[in-house]
């Protein structure tokens, strides 16, 4: 696993920040210019697409496709992309890459007097990252400040994350199961790796994973005669890898060829997909810290990984689009 590597990167980023603040006075002065201000206002509406983020190259291709998709839907709009993950932003800055966080975009939109500001979350569940986006950035950095100085401007609106309503869950279940119909029809197993939140106060959001798993199994059984479809996560305590192992143990004699297909239940194919899900054996790591693929193979499973993120599905992006259009239509202030 890459947990020690990731920790090292984070510590490096923090160390660089500390060094900057202990340098001479000229070096520690806060920048007077918001980097988002450098992007000229061309239209009356700004659209900010917000995701967790990644430093990997392949996810950038996914983000580019998503940006193009939304730009096509909203042609007369100034469109930008940002990340909510502070760790990812710190890593990018440690690599010398400037990346503008959501707060700075919202501050800049306010300064530029956009009539409309639309924000769409690319998060999967309404968990910690979505809550941060909603409360700290959309509300605090924009809508609250707009109250006393509106100037004909509308409140910023925020589109819900992917798995928000029961209808969303049903749609996503169908999309993912249909994409694996050949495997399911054969009686092979399919498991999706979600992220999840470790904190108890996000149980409502984490439950979306269980609801999705149940809906996928229901649809798969009714449509393709088998229901060996599962969801497990890297952070939700009730649905960690051990949960998947327990579920598979009950059906291992029934699954065709004892074969399982693994795919990330995340917007992009990033660190978790490449390392925690599909990574090779890492010398020096305990068996329980190896990738899902390696651990399942050790248990006698034939494993095939599918490196496709949710953002690579046109049907998934259509759901995000529906959420944004709904937010715009009803003035959703979440």
Coordinates of C-alpha atoms in Angstrom, one line a residue:
X1 CA 0.0 0.0 0.0
X2 CA 1.0 3.6 -0.4
X3 CA 0.0 4.9 3.0
X4 CA 3.6 5.6 4.1
X5 CA 4.4 7.2 0.8
X6 CA 1.3 9.4 1.0
X7 CA 2.2 10.3 4.6
X8 CA 5.7 11.3 3.5
X9 CA 4.3 13.5 0.8
X10 CA 2.0 15.2 3.2
X11 CA 4.8 15.8 5.7
X12 CA 7.0 17.3 3.0
X13 CA 4.2 19.7 2.0
X14 CA 3.7 20.7 5.7
X15 CA 7.5 21.1 6.1
X16 CA 7.7 23.4 3.1
X17 CA 4.9 25.5 4.5
X18 CA 6.6 25.8 7.8
X19 CA 9.9 26.8 6.1
X20 CA 8.1 29.5 4.2
X21 CA 6.7 31.0 7.4
X22 CA 10.2 31.0 9.1
X23 CA 11.9 32.8 6.3
X24 CA 12.6 36.5 6.1
X25 CA 9.8 39.1 6.3
X26 CA 9.7 39.7 2.5
X27 CA 9.1 36.0 1.9
X28 CA 6.3 35.5 4.5
X29 CA 4.0 38.3 3.3
X30 CA 0.7 36.9 2.2
X31 CA 0.0 37.4 -1.5
X32 CA -2.0 40.5 -2.3
X33 CA -3.4 39.0 -5.5
X34 CA -5.9 36.1 -5.6
X35 CA -4.6 33.9 -8.5
X36 CA -8.2 33.3 -9.6
X37 CA -8.5 37.1 -10.3
X38 CA -6.1 36.6 -13.3
X39 CA -8.9 34.8 -15.2
X40 CA -11.0 37.4 -17.0
X41 CA -14.7 37.6 -16.7
X42 CA -16.3 36.8 -20.1
X43 CA -19.9 36.1 -19.2
X44 CA -22.5 36.8 -16.5
X45 CA -22.4 33.3 -15.2
X46 CA -19.5 31.3 -13.6
X47 CA -19.6 27.5 -13.2
X48 CA -17.2 25.8 -10.8
X49 CA -16.9 22.1 -11.0
X50 CA -15.5 20.6 -7.8
X51 CA -14.1 17.2 -7.1
X52 CA -11.9 15.6 -4.4
X53 CA -8.8 15.8 -6.7
X54 CA -5.8 13.8 -7.8
X55 CA -2.2 14.3 -8.7
X56 CA -2.2 11.4 -11.2
X57 CA -2.2 12.0 -15.0
X58 CA -5.0 9.8 -16.1
X59 CA -7.6 11.5 -13.8
X60 CA -6.7 14.8 -15.5
X61 CA -8.0 13.4 -18.8
X62 CA -11.3 12.4 -17.1
X63 CA -11.6 15.9 -15.6
X64 CA -10.9 17.5 -19.1
X65 CA -13.7 15.4 -20.6
X66 CA -16.1 16.4 -17.8
X67 CA -15.2 20.0 -18.3
X68 CA -15.8 19.8 -22.0
X69 CA -19.2 18.0 -21.4
X70 CA -20.4 20.8 -19.0
X71 CA -19.0 23.6 -21.2
X72 CA -21.0 22.2 -24.1
X73 CA -24.1 22.2 -21.9
X74 CA -23.4 25.8 -20.6
X75 CA -21.6 27.6 -23.5
X76 CA -22.1 31.1 -22.2
X77 CA -20.4 30.4 -18.9
X78 CA -17.0 30.9 -17.5
X79 CA -16.1 27.3 -16.4
X80 CA -13.4 26.3 -13.9
X81 CA -12.4 23.2 -11.9
X82 CA -11.2 22.9 -8.3
X83 CA -10.4 20.3 -5.6
X84 CA -11.7 20.0 -2.1
X85 CA -8.8 17.8 -0.8
X86 CA -6.3 19.9 1.0
X87 CA -3.8 17.0 0.9
X88 CA -4.0 16.9 -2.9
X89 CA -3.6 20.7 -3.2
X90 CA -0.6 20.6 -0.8
X91 CA 1.0 17.8 -2.9
X92 CA 0.5 19.8 -6.1
X93 CA 2.0 22.9 -4.5
X94 CA 5.0 20.8 -3.2
X95 CA 5.5 19.8 -6.9
X96 CA 5.6 23.4 -7.9
X97 CA 2.1 23.3 -9.5
X98 CA -0.2 26.2 -8.6
X99 CA -3.8 25.1 -8.0
X100 CA -6.6 27.4 -7.0
X101 CA -8.8 26.1 -4.1
X102 CA -12.6 26.6 -4.1
X103 CA -12.5 29.4 -1.5
X104 CA -10.3 31.6 -3.8
X105 CA -12.6 30.9 -6.8
X106 CA -15.7 32.0 -4.8
X107 CA -13.9 35.1 -3.5
X108 CA -12.9 36.0 -7.0
X109 CA -16.4 35.4 -8.4
X110 CA -17.7 37.8 -5.7
X111 CA -15.2 40.4 -6.6
X112 CA -16.0 40.1 -10.4
X113 CA -19.7 40.7 -9.7
X114 CA -21.1 37.6 -11.6
X115 CA -24.8 37.7 -11.8
X116 CA -25.0 33.9 -11.4
X117 CA -22.6 31.5 -9.8
X118 CA -23.2 27.8 -10.2
X119 CA -21.3 25.0 -8.5
X120 CA -21.4 21.3 -9.2
X121 CA -20.0 18.7 -6.9
X122 CA -18.4 15.6 -8.5
X123 CA -18.3 13.9 -5.1
X124 CA -20.0 10.5 -4.9
X125 CA -21.7 10.8 -1.5
X126 CA -22.9 13.8 0.6
X127 CA -20.0 13.2 3.0
X128 CA -17.2 15.3 4.5
X129 CA -15.9 16.8 1.2
X130 CA -19.3 17.7 0.0
X131 CA -20.2 19.2 3.3
X132 CA -17.1 21.3 3.2
X133 CA -17.9 22.5 -0.2
X134 CA -21.5 23.4 0.7
X135 CA -20.9 25.1 4.1
X136 CA -17.4 26.6 3.9
X137 CA -17.2 27.6 0.3
X138 CA -20.6 28.1 -1.2
X139 CA -22.3 29.5 1.9
X140 CA -19.6 31.1 3.9
X141 CA -17.4 32.4 1.1
X142 CA -20.2 33.6 -1.2
X143 CA -23.8 33.6 -0.1
X144 CA -23.3 35.0 3.4
X145 CA -21.2 37.8 2.0
X146 CA -23.7 38.5 -0.7
X147 CA -26.5 39.4 1.8
X148 CA -25.3 42.9 2.5
X149 CA -24.0 43.7 -0.9
X150 CA -26.2 41.9 -3.5
X151 CA -26.1 44.4 -6.4
X152 CA -28.6 42.3 -8.3
X153 CA -26.6 39.1 -7.9
X154 CA -28.2 35.8 -7.2
X155 CA -27.1 33.4 -4.5
X156 CA -24.7 30.7 -5.6
X157 CA -26.4 27.3 -6.2
X158 CA -24.9 23.9 -5.6
X159 CA -25.7 20.7 -7.4
X160 CA -25.9 17.5 -5.3
X161 CA -23.3 14.7 -5.4
X162 CA -23.9 11.6 -7.3
X163 CA -25.6 9.3 -4.8
X164 CA -28.1 11.7 -3.2
X165 CA -31.7 10.5 -3.8
X166 CA -33.2 7.0 -4.1
X167 CA -33.7 7.7 -7.8
X168 CA -29.9 8.5 -8.2
X169 CA -29.0 5.2 -6.5
X170 CA -31.3 3.3 -8.8
X171 CA -29.8 5.0 -11.9
X172 CA -26.2 4.4 -10.9
X173 CA -27.0 0.8 -10.0
X174 CA -28.4 0.1 -13.4
X175 CA -25.5 1.9 -15.2
X176 CA -22.8 -0.1 -13.3
X177 CA -24.5 -3.5 -13.4
X178 CA -25.3 -3.1 -17.1
X179 CA -21.6 -2.3 -17.8
X180 CA -20.7 -5.7 -16.2
X181 CA -23.6 -7.7 -17.6
X182 CA -21.3 -10.2 -19.4
X183 CA -19.5 -11.0 -16.1
X184 CA -22.7 -11.1 -14.0
X185 CA -24.5 -13.3 -16.6
X186 CA -21.6 -15.8 -16.3
X187 CA -22.1 -15.9 -12.5
X188 CA -18.8 -14.1 -11.8
X189 CA -18.5 -11.6 -8.9
X190 CA -18.1 -7.8 -9.3
X191 CA -17.0 -5.5 -6.4
X192 CA -16.7 -1.8 -6.4
X193 CA -14.2 0.2 -4.2
X194 CA -15.8 3.3 -2.7
X195 CA -14.1 5.8 -0.4
X196 CA -16.4 6.6 2.5
X197 CA -15.9 8.6 5.7
X198 CA -14.5 7.2 8.9
X199 CA -16.4 9.6 11.2
X200 CA -19.7 8.6 12.8
X201 CA -21.4 11.8 11.9
X202 CA -21.3 10.9 8.2
X203 CA -23.2 7.7 8.7
X204 CA -26.1 9.1 6.6
X205 CA -23.7 9.6 3.7
X206 CA -21.9 6.3 4.2
X207 CA -25.3 4.4 4.0
X208 CA -25.5 5.4 0.4
X209 CA -22.9 2.7 -0.3
X210 CA -25.1 0.0 1.3
X211 CA -28.2 1.2 -0.5
X212 CA -26.3 1.1 -3.8
X213 CA -25.1 -2.4 -3.1
X214 CA -28.6 -3.6 -2.3
X215 CA -30.0 -1.9 -5.4
X216 CA -27.3 -3.4 -7.7
X217 CA -27.9 -6.9 -6.3
X218 CA -31.7 -6.5 -6.8
X219 CA -31.3 -5.3 -10.4
X220 CA -28.6 -7.8 -11.2
X221 CA -30.7 -10.8 -10.0
X222 CA -33.8 -9.6 -11.8
X223 CA -32.0 -8.9 -15.0
X224 CA -29.0 -11.2 -15.2
X225 CA -30.0 -14.0 -12.8
X226 CA -27.1 -13.5 -10.5
X227 CA -26.5 -11.1 -7.7
X228 CA -22.8 -11.4 -6.8
X229 CA -22.3 -7.7 -6.8
X230 CA -20.7 -5.9 -3.9
X231 CA -19.5 -2.5 -2.6
X232 CA -16.7 -2.1 0.0
X233 CA -14.8 1.0 0.9
X234 CA -11.4 2.2 2.1
X235 CA -12.7 4.4 5.0
X236 CA -16.3 3.4 6.1
X237 CA -15.8 1.1 9.1
X238 CA -18.9 -1.0 8.4
X239 CA -17.9 -1.7 4.8
X240 CA -14.1 -2.1 4.7
X241 CA -12.3 -4.9 2.8
X242 CA -13.0 -7.4 5.5
X243 CA -16.7 -6.9 4.8
X244 CA -16.1 -7.8 1.2
X245 CA -14.1 -10.9 2.2
X246 CA -16.9 -12.0 4.5
X247 CA -19.5 -11.6 1.7
X248 CA -17.4 -13.5 -0.8
X249 CA -16.7 -16.3 1.7
X250 CA -20.4 -17.1 1.7
X251 CA -20.6 -17.5 -2.1
X252 CA -17.1 -18.6 -3.1
X253 CA -18.4 -22.1 -4.0
X254 CA -21.1 -20.6 -6.2
X255 CA -19.2 -17.9 -8.1
X256 CA -18.2 -19.1 -11.6
X257 CA -14.5 -19.9 -11.8
X258 CA -14.1 -18.2 -8.5
X259 CA -13.5 -15.0 -10.5
X260 CA -14.1 -11.4 -9.3
X261 CA -13.9 -8.1 -11.1
X262 CA -12.8 -5.0 -9.2
X263 CA -13.6 -1.4 -10.2
X264 CA -13.3 1.9 -8.4
X265 CA -16.5 3.5 -7.2
X266 CA -14.8 6.9 -7.4
X267 CA -14.9 9.7 -9.9
X268 CA -11.5 9.0 -11.2
X269 CA -8.8 6.2 -11.3
X270 CA -6.4 7.7 -8.8
X271 CA -4.3 6.6 -5.9
X272 CA -6.8 4.3 -4.3
X273 CA -7.6 2.5 -7.5
X274 CA -4.0 2.1 -8.6
X275 CA -2.6 1.1 -5.2
X276 CA -5.2 0.1 -2.7
X277 CA -7.3 -1.8 -5.2
X278 CA -5.1 -3.0 -8.1
X279 CA -1.6 -2.6 -6.7
X280 CA 1.1 -5.2 -6.9
X281 CA 2.8 -6.8 -3.8
X282 CA 4.7 -4.3 -1.8
X283 CA 7.8 -5.6 0.0
X284 CA 7.8 -4.7 3.7
X285 CA 4.1 -4.3 4.0
X286 CA 1.9 -6.6 6.1
X287 CA -0.4 -8.9 4.2
X288 CA -3.5 -7.1 5.5
X289 CA -2.0 -3.8 4.0
X290 CA -1.5 -5.2 0.5
X291 CA -3.9 -4.4 -2.3
X292 CA -7.4 -5.9 -2.6
X293 CA -6.2 -7.6 -5.7
X294 CA -3.2 -9.3 -4.1
X295 CA -5.2 -10.3 -1.0
X296 CA -8.0 -11.9 -3.0
X297 CA -5.5 -13.7 -5.2
X298 CA -3.9 -15.1 -2.1
X299 CA -7.3 -16.4 -1.1
X300 CA -7.6 -18.3 -4.4
X301 CA -9.6 -15.8 -6.4
X302 CA -9.0 -14.9 -10.0
X303 CA -9.0 -11.2 -10.1
X304 CA -9.6 -8.8 -13.1
X305 CA -9.3 -5.1 -12.5
X306 CA -11.2 -2.5 -14.4
X307 CA -9.6 0.9 -14.4
X308 CA -12.6 3.1 -15.2
X309 CA -13.8 5.9 -13.0
X310 CA -17.4 7.1 -12.6
X311 CA -16.5 10.3 -14.4
X312 CA -15.7 8.3 -17.5
X313 CA -19.4 7.3 -17.9
X314 CA -21.5 9.7 -20.0
X315 CA -24.5 8.4 -18.1
X316 CA -23.0 9.3 -14.8
X317 CA -22.1 12.8 -16.0
X318 CA -25.7 13.2 -17.1
X319 CA -26.8 12.6 -13.5
X320 CA -24.5 15.3 -12.3
X321 CA -25.9 17.5 -15.0
X322 CA -29.4 16.8 -13.9
X323 CA -28.4 17.8 -10.3
X324 CA -27.0 21.1 -11.5
X325 CA -30.0 21.9 -13.6
X326 CA -32.3 21.1 -10.7
X327 CA -30.3 23.4 -8.4
X328 CA -30.5 26.2 -10.9
X329 CA -34.2 25.8 -11.5
X330 CA -35.3 25.8 -7.9
X331 CA -32.6 28.2 -6.5
X332 CA -31.2 25.4 -4.3
X333 CA -29.0 27.2 -1.7
X334 CA -27.4 24.0 -0.3

